Short mmCIF file of C-alpha atoms and ligand atoms in Angstrom, two decimals:
data_model
loop_
_atom_site.label_atom_id
_atom_site.label_comp_id
_atom_site.label_asym_id
_atom_site.label_seq_id
_atom_site.Cartn_x
_atom_site.Cartn_y
_atom_site.Cartn_z
CA MET A 1 137.99 -22.50 33.31
CA GLU A 2 138.51 -23.39 29.69
CA VAL A 3 139.22 -20.51 27.25
CA ARG A 4 136.12 -21.14 25.20
CA THR A 5 133.87 -21.22 28.29
CA ILE A 6 135.34 -17.85 29.50
CA VAL A 7 134.88 -16.29 26.04
CA GLU A 8 131.27 -17.70 25.78
CA GLU A 9 130.33 -16.25 29.14
CA CYS A 10 131.76 -12.86 28.25
CA LEU A 11 129.98 -12.86 24.97
CA GLU A 12 126.72 -13.62 26.66
CA LEU A 13 127.28 -10.67 28.96
CA TRP A 14 128.06 -8.41 26.01
CA ARG A 15 124.88 -9.50 24.20
CA ASP A 16 122.69 -8.54 27.18
CA PRO A 17 124.35 -7.34 30.42
CA TYR A 18 121.12 -6.16 32.09
CA PRO A 19 119.93 -9.37 33.65
CA ARG A 20 123.34 -9.80 35.26
CA LEU A 21 123.32 -6.15 36.44
CA ALA A 22 119.97 -6.58 38.06
CA ARG A 23 121.37 -9.32 40.27
CA LEU A 24 124.40 -7.34 41.49
CA GLY A 25 122.37 -5.86 44.44
CA GLU A 26 121.61 -9.33 45.71
CA GLU A 27 125.33 -10.02 45.78
CA GLY A 28 125.91 -7.02 48.04
CA GLU A 29 127.20 -4.71 45.29
CA ARG A 30 126.11 -1.10 44.80
CA PRO A 31 126.15 -0.44 41.02
CA VAL A 32 126.46 3.09 39.64
CA GLY A 33 126.04 3.64 35.85
CA VAL A 34 128.83 5.25 33.90
CA PHE A 35 128.65 6.32 30.25
CA CYS A 36 132.11 7.33 29.44
CA SER A 37 135.67 6.08 29.48
CA TYR A 38 136.75 9.39 31.09
CA THR A 39 134.86 8.46 34.31
CA PRO A 40 137.38 8.24 37.24
CA GLU A 41 136.02 4.77 38.14
CA GLU A 42 138.71 4.42 40.76
CA ILE A 43 136.89 6.92 43.05
CA LEU A 44 133.62 5.01 42.82
CA HIS A 45 135.40 1.70 43.35
CA ALA A 46 137.22 3.06 46.41
CA ALA A 47 133.91 4.20 47.79
CA GLY A 48 132.59 0.63 47.70
CA LEU A 49 130.40 1.31 44.65
CA THR A 50 130.58 -0.79 41.46
CA PRO A 51 130.84 1.31 38.24
CA VAL A 52 128.95 -0.41 35.44
CA ARG A 53 128.99 0.85 31.86
CA LEU A 54 125.73 1.85 30.23
CA MET A 55 126.10 1.26 26.45
CA GLY A 56 122.49 1.41 25.44
CA ALA A 57 120.44 -1.48 24.10
CA VAL A 58 118.71 -2.59 20.90
CA ARG A 59 115.14 -1.56 21.68
CA ALA A 60 112.25 0.61 20.50
CA ILE A 61 112.07 4.02 22.20
CA THR A 62 108.92 4.33 24.35
CA HIS A 63 109.61 6.98 26.91
CA ALA A 64 112.75 9.01 26.02
CA ASP A 65 111.33 10.79 22.97
CA ALA A 66 109.37 13.06 25.34
CA HIS A 67 112.67 14.39 26.64
CA LEU A 68 115.44 13.93 24.05
CA GLN A 69 115.32 15.08 20.45
CA ALA A 70 115.41 12.41 17.74
CA TYR A 71 118.73 13.73 16.53
CA CYS A 72 120.49 12.72 19.72
CA CYS A 73 122.56 9.45 19.51
CA SER A 74 120.75 6.22 20.23
CA LEU A 75 123.21 5.46 23.04
CA ALA A 76 121.78 8.43 25.03
CA ARG A 77 118.21 7.79 23.88
CA THR A 78 118.03 4.09 24.72
CA ASP A 79 119.81 4.50 28.10
CA LEU A 80 117.36 7.22 29.07
CA ASP A 81 114.49 5.09 27.85
CA MET A 82 115.52 2.21 30.04
CA ALA A 83 115.90 4.55 33.03
CA LEU A 84 112.44 6.13 32.54
CA ALA A 85 110.89 2.68 32.03
CA GLY A 86 112.24 1.59 35.47
CA GLU A 87 114.51 -0.95 33.90
CA LEU A 88 117.66 0.41 35.56
CA SER A 89 116.20 0.46 39.07
CA PHE A 90 119.13 -1.67 40.32
CA LEU A 91 121.38 1.43 39.98
CA GLU A 92 122.09 3.73 42.85
CA GLY A 93 122.73 6.49 40.35
CA ALA A 94 124.84 7.48 37.39
CA VAL A 95 127.89 9.58 36.50
CA PHE A 96 127.83 12.00 33.53
CA VAL A 97 131.16 13.12 32.08
CA GLN A 98 130.55 16.16 30.09
CA THR A 99 132.07 15.35 26.72
CA CYS A 100 129.62 16.10 23.96
CA ASP A 101 126.41 18.28 23.80
CA THR A 102 124.24 15.13 24.04
CA MET A 103 125.89 13.99 27.30
CA MET A 104 125.65 17.46 28.81
CA ARG A 105 121.92 17.65 28.02
CA LEU A 106 121.39 14.06 29.16
CA SER A 107 122.77 14.81 32.57
CA ASP A 108 120.17 17.47 33.38
CA ILE A 109 117.27 15.54 31.86
CA TRP A 110 118.28 12.40 33.80
CA ARG A 111 118.59 14.34 37.06
CA ARG A 112 115.18 15.90 36.70
CA ASN A 113 113.25 12.88 35.50
CA THR A 114 114.69 9.73 36.86
CA GLY A 115 114.92 9.91 40.68
CA PHE A 116 118.08 7.85 41.47
CA SER A 117 119.63 8.72 44.82
CA TYR A 118 123.07 9.53 43.40
CA HIS A 119 123.93 11.86 40.45
CA GLY A 120 127.51 12.67 39.61
CA ASP A 121 128.84 15.14 37.04
CA LEU A 122 132.45 15.61 35.91
CA VAL A 123 133.13 18.64 33.72
CA LEU A 124 136.14 18.16 31.46
CA PRO A 125 138.08 21.02 29.93
CA ILE A 126 137.16 21.59 26.30
CA ARG A 127 140.75 21.03 25.21
CA MET A 128 142.64 18.26 26.93
CA GLY A 129 146.46 18.19 26.80
CA GLU A 130 146.86 21.97 27.27
CA GLU A 131 148.95 23.10 30.30
CA VAL A 132 146.15 25.43 31.47
CA SER A 133 143.54 22.69 31.55
CA LEU A 134 145.35 20.32 33.99
CA PRO A 135 144.87 22.35 37.18
CA PHE A 136 141.17 22.75 36.33
CA LEU A 137 140.91 19.03 35.78
CA ILE A 138 142.58 18.20 39.10
CA GLU A 139 140.09 20.50 40.95
CA GLU A 140 137.26 18.87 39.09
CA VAL A 141 138.39 15.36 40.07
CA LYS A 142 138.59 16.59 43.73
CA ARG A 143 135.10 18.02 43.41
CA PHE A 144 133.84 14.73 41.99
CA ARG A 145 135.36 12.84 44.96
CA ARG A 146 133.66 15.20 47.51
CA GLY A 147 130.36 14.59 45.61
CA VAL A 148 130.70 10.80 46.09
CA GLU A 149 131.62 11.37 49.75
CA GLY A 150 128.57 13.61 50.19
CA PHE A 151 126.38 10.87 48.83
CA LEU A 152 127.94 8.23 51.09
CA GLY A 153 128.02 10.46 54.16
CA ARG A 154 131.64 9.57 54.84
CA GLU A 155 135.12 10.22 53.45
CA ILE A 156 136.89 8.00 50.98
CA GLY A 157 140.31 7.29 52.51
CA ASP A 158 143.46 7.93 50.51
CA ASP A 159 144.53 4.34 51.25
CA ALA A 160 141.38 2.98 49.62
CA LEU A 161 141.76 5.23 46.64
CA GLU A 162 145.41 4.25 46.15
CA GLU A 163 144.43 0.56 46.34
CA SER A 164 141.67 1.12 43.70
CA ILE A 165 144.21 2.88 41.45
CA ARG A 166 146.45 -0.21 41.67
CA VAL A 167 143.52 -2.50 40.88
CA TYR A 168 142.56 -0.46 37.77
CA ASN A 169 146.21 -0.12 36.69
CA ARG A 170 146.53 -3.95 36.88
CA ASN A 171 143.48 -4.18 34.74
CA ARG A 172 144.93 -1.92 32.10
CA ARG A 173 148.19 -3.99 32.08
CA LEU A 174 146.23 -7.21 31.60
CA ALA A 175 144.14 -5.72 28.82
CA ASP A 176 147.26 -4.43 27.12
CA ARG A 177 148.83 -7.92 27.45
CA LEU A 178 145.70 -9.42 25.80
CA TYR A 179 145.89 -7.00 22.85
CA ARG A 180 149.67 -7.62 22.51
CA LEU A 181 149.17 -11.33 22.52
CA ARG A 182 146.63 -11.08 19.75
CA ALA A 183 149.07 -8.99 17.78
CA SER A 184 152.13 -11.18 18.36
CA ARG A 185 150.43 -14.61 17.91
CA PRO A 186 147.96 -14.34 15.07
CA GLY A 187 145.19 -16.79 15.60
CA ALA A 188 145.82 -16.99 19.38
CA ILE A 189 142.48 -15.24 19.90
CA ASP A 190 140.13 -13.51 17.42
CA GLY A 191 138.96 -9.91 17.74
CA LEU A 192 135.44 -10.89 18.81
CA SER A 193 136.63 -13.00 21.72
CA ALA A 194 139.35 -10.54 22.83
CA THR A 195 136.91 -7.64 22.78
CA ALA A 196 134.20 -9.65 24.57
CA CYS A 197 136.68 -10.47 27.38
CA LEU A 198 137.60 -6.81 27.71
CA VAL A 199 134.04 -5.49 27.51
CA ALA A 200 132.74 -8.00 30.08
CA GLY A 201 134.77 -6.17 32.73
CA PHE A 202 132.44 -3.23 32.44
CA TRP A 203 129.81 -5.20 34.30
CA MET A 204 131.76 -6.78 37.17
CA ARG A 205 133.91 -5.76 40.06
CA ARG A 206 137.41 -4.97 38.71
CA GLU A 207 139.18 -7.46 40.94
CA LYS A 208 137.01 -10.20 39.47
CA HIS A 209 137.77 -9.04 35.94
CA ASN A 210 141.53 -9.05 36.71
CA GLU A 211 141.18 -12.69 37.78
CA LEU A 212 139.29 -13.48 34.59
CA LEU A 213 141.82 -11.78 32.31
CA HIS A 214 144.77 -13.32 34.22
CA GLY A 215 143.27 -16.84 33.90
CA LEU A 216 142.48 -16.26 30.22
CA LEU A 217 146.01 -15.09 29.42
CA GLU A 218 147.60 -18.01 31.27
CA ASP A 219 145.47 -20.44 29.26
CA LEU A 220 145.87 -18.62 25.90
CA GLU A 221 149.66 -18.45 26.24
CA GLY A 222 149.82 -22.24 26.44
CA SER A 223 146.91 -23.27 24.27
CA GLU A 224 145.99 -23.92 20.68
CA PRO A 225 144.88 -20.81 18.63
CA ILE A 226 141.14 -20.29 18.87
CA GLY A 227 140.67 -18.34 15.73
CA GLY A 228 141.26 -15.28 13.54
CA ASP A 229 144.33 -16.35 11.72
CA GLY A 230 144.19 -16.35 7.91
CA LYS A 231 141.29 -13.85 7.91
CA LEU A 232 141.38 -10.36 6.37
CA PRO A 233 142.79 -8.07 9.07
CA LEU A 234 140.68 -4.98 9.78
CA LEU A 235 140.75 -2.16 12.39
CA VAL A 236 137.58 -0.76 13.92
CA SER A 237 137.29 2.87 14.99
CA GLY A 238 134.41 4.67 16.70
CA SER A 239 132.64 5.11 19.98
CA VAL A 240 131.05 2.03 21.60
CA CYS A 241 129.75 -1.29 20.19
CA THR A 242 126.63 -1.97 22.17
CA THR A 243 126.40 -5.53 20.85
CA PRO A 244 129.00 -7.88 19.40
CA ASP A 245 127.18 -8.04 16.01
CA LEU A 246 129.83 -6.14 14.05
CA PHE A 247 132.64 -8.40 15.26
CA GLU A 248 130.59 -11.56 14.75
CA LEU A 249 129.59 -10.59 11.22
CA LEU A 250 133.22 -9.77 10.28
CA LEU A 251 134.33 -13.22 11.39
CA GLU A 252 131.49 -14.85 9.48
CA LEU A 253 132.47 -12.97 6.42
CA GLY A 254 136.17 -13.96 6.58
CA ALA A 255 137.55 -10.91 8.23
CA ASP A 256 138.86 -10.24 11.81
CA VAL A 257 139.35 -7.17 13.97
CA VAL A 258 143.08 -7.03 14.76
CA ASP A 259 143.04 -3.74 16.69
CA ASP A 260 140.58 -0.96 17.46
CA ASP A 261 140.23 2.75 18.22
CA LEU A 262 137.04 2.39 20.31
CA CYS A 263 136.05 3.85 23.67
CA CYS A 264 134.94 0.36 24.70
CA GLY A 265 138.33 -1.02 23.49
CA HIS A 266 141.82 0.36 23.13
CA ARG A 267 140.91 3.94 24.22
CA TYR A 268 139.46 2.60 27.43
CA PHE A 269 142.70 1.23 28.84
CA ASP A 270 145.17 3.58 27.31
CA ALA A 271 147.75 5.06 29.74
CA PHE A 272 148.29 4.37 33.44
CA VAL A 273 147.64 6.33 36.62
CA ASP A 274 150.88 7.33 38.45
CA GLU A 275 150.79 5.33 41.66
CA SER A 276 153.41 7.50 43.36
CA ALA A 277 151.60 10.86 42.89
CA PRO A 278 148.70 12.30 44.96
CA PRO A 279 145.60 10.33 43.79
CA GLU A 280 143.43 13.10 42.38
CA GLU A 281 146.39 14.66 40.55
CA ALA A 282 147.36 11.25 39.20
CA LEU A 283 143.83 10.49 38.04
CA ALA A 284 143.51 13.85 36.35
CA LYS A 285 146.90 13.50 34.70
CA ARG A 286 146.01 10.15 33.12
CA MET A 287 142.75 11.63 31.66
CA TRP A 288 144.68 14.63 30.39
CA GLU A 289 147.47 12.50 28.78
CA ARG A 290 145.59 9.48 27.43
CA VAL A 291 144.50 9.23 23.85
CA ASN A 292 141.74 11.67 23.29
CA CYS A 293 138.06 10.95 22.54
CA PRO A 294 137.04 13.04 19.45
CA ALA A 295 134.58 14.88 21.75
CA LYS A 296 137.62 16.58 23.29
CA HIS A 297 139.37 19.02 21.01
CA GLN A 298 142.92 18.37 20.07
CA CYS A 299 144.85 18.46 16.86
CA ILE A 300 143.26 15.97 14.52
CA GLU A 301 146.67 15.25 13.12
CA ASP A 302 147.58 13.55 16.44
CA ARG A 303 144.57 11.24 16.04
CA PHE A 304 145.49 10.48 12.51
CA GLN A 305 149.11 9.67 13.42
CA ARG A 306 147.96 7.30 16.13
CA LEU A 307 145.63 5.60 13.70
CA VAL A 308 148.52 5.28 11.21
CA ARG A 309 150.65 3.59 13.88
CA GLN A 310 147.86 1.22 14.78
CA VAL A 311 147.12 0.30 11.20
CA GLY A 312 150.84 -0.24 10.58
CA ASP A 313 151.50 -2.25 13.70
CA SER A 314 148.43 -4.42 13.36
CA GLY A 315 148.79 -4.97 9.61
CA ALA A 316 145.14 -3.94 9.08
CA LYS A 317 144.10 -3.89 5.40
CA GLY A 318 141.08 -1.66 5.99
CA VAL A 319 139.36 0.49 8.62
CA VAL A 320 135.71 0.30 9.59
CA PHE A 321 134.43 3.44 11.24
CA TYR A 322 131.46 2.33 13.35
CA LEU A 323 129.48 5.29 14.81
CA GLN A 324 126.27 6.10 16.50
CA SER A 325 124.12 8.10 14.05
CA PHE A 326 124.14 11.81 14.87
CA CYS A 327 127.38 11.48 16.90
CA GLU A 328 128.88 14.81 15.65
CA PRO A 329 132.30 14.61 17.46
CA HIS A 330 133.13 11.38 15.68
CA LEU A 331 131.55 12.35 12.38
CA PHE A 332 133.46 15.61 12.21
CA ASP A 333 136.78 13.76 12.18
CA ILE A 334 135.85 11.13 9.60
CA PRO A 335 136.33 12.96 6.26
CA TYR A 336 139.87 14.00 7.07
CA LEU A 337 140.82 10.58 8.56
CA ARG A 338 139.39 8.77 5.57
CA GLN A 339 141.14 10.97 3.09
CA CYS A 340 144.47 10.66 4.79
CA LEU A 341 144.13 6.85 5.18
CA GLN A 342 143.49 6.54 1.48
CA GLU A 343 146.10 9.04 0.20
CA GLU A 344 148.95 8.30 2.59
CA LEU A 345 148.46 4.59 3.26
CA GLU A 346 146.18 3.46 0.47
CA VAL A 347 144.05 1.85 3.21
CA PRO A 348 140.34 1.83 2.31
CA SER A 349 137.71 2.60 4.89
CA LEU A 350 134.01 2.16 5.36
CA VAL A 351 131.67 4.32 7.49
CA LEU A 352 128.72 2.53 9.22
CA GLU A 353 126.28 4.36 11.35
CA SER A 354 124.21 2.52 13.96
CA GLU A 355 120.81 3.41 15.39
CA LEU A 356 119.96 0.99 18.18
CA GLN A 357 116.23 1.54 17.94
CA SER A 358 116.23 0.36 14.28
CA PHE A 359 119.26 -1.90 14.26
CA SER A 360 119.43 -4.18 11.21
CA ARG A 361 121.93 -7.01 11.23
CA GLY A 362 121.04 -7.86 7.61
CA GLN A 363 121.89 -4.33 6.43
CA LEU A 364 125.19 -4.40 8.37
CA ARG A 365 126.10 -7.75 6.80
CA THR A 366 125.50 -6.41 3.24
CA ARG A 367 127.68 -3.38 3.76
CA LEU A 368 130.47 -5.31 5.38
CA GLN A 369 130.45 -8.03 2.71
CA ALA A 370 130.74 -5.50 -0.11
CA PHE A 371 133.65 -3.76 1.71
CA ILE A 372 135.46 -7.09 2.32
CA GLU A 373 134.98 -8.15 -1.25
CA THR A 374 136.35 -4.81 -2.56
CA ILE A 375 139.53 -5.15 -0.49
CA SER A 376 140.00 -8.85 -1.23
CA GLY A 377 139.41 -8.19 -4.95
CA VAL A 378 136.74 -10.99 -5.07
S1 SF4 B 401 130.30 11.12 21.89
FE1 SF4 B 401 128.83 10.48 20.35
S2 SF4 B 401 128.14 8.41 20.84
FE2 SF4 B 401 129.13 9.36 22.62
S3 SF4 B 401 127.39 10.17 23.81
FE3 SF4 B 401 128.26 11.85 22.58
S4 SF4 B 401 126.97 11.83 20.71
FE4 SF4 B 401 126.67 9.85 21.72
#
């Protein structure tokens, strides 16, 4: 398939994945919703289930306000709203990784009010990366596996799990190759297209996504650049981008995303699972070692140093922090990160908050345009 056709199909999926998800059952798949990049998707995959990412939707809230306070992020509110409205009935269930307060509350509310047949919880240690937290995490991954086996009424074989680990590791290698290609050949692919091709994998079986990325890379490596070169390079940091609007607007305004620190982007595929270690231990070790989500406590200096490396390596001239309103874990980090970026690198930054139930593309455009003009000295 031609590069532009692949990108267009991925973009369409990113704009609205739900019609496609609703058809997965007809194709013999058993989708399970996941909210978080810490989900051990390999266990679900090995069980014959298809993990699909729930990233909210631009919509008015009709049902969720009766259960979740208005100061919870719109990711949680709009996902719950869709579940309560019966719009996620194609799911067999969902997995809740206990990262922030909102996710912890959402798990219980979801369990009590939605009625899916499967409900999975994974409790992460508060502080990742500490020696004492690894044994706990390994036990938790084992407990999660037993929970999936209990739902299925059968065991998940180690062979199946090891094969799923290989499939997901291949996916991480391909995603990494795509990001490296974008960095080494400016203009080979723009940030919008690269991110769309990564994000599309959240809504398909991982083997299929591997084929897609492999085909895309083969074509890109021998084709004409499809865009991004000559634009103002920017880095985007935050949680998830429910829609491609931010990336589209940046391109329209003469800028391009050259790298990211997003949990639907670079943070998602960071670090590999050791294929030679016992599977649960290896899955836990990757979660424990990978770059942290701000919802897990670790020295903020580590996060800043990583951001510095990413800004330096990508040549980004500015950083856009794109957050869900009321997302405290991300908001707590922002003042320090912004100050350090300005003082140590003289890299300006912009903070944008998104509320999916009152999303305004026009407002987003105005803020981005002003930021780009400031950096470009227009
Ligand atoms: S980390 Fe932030 S965006 Fe993610 S679920 Fe929690 S509050 Fe929402």
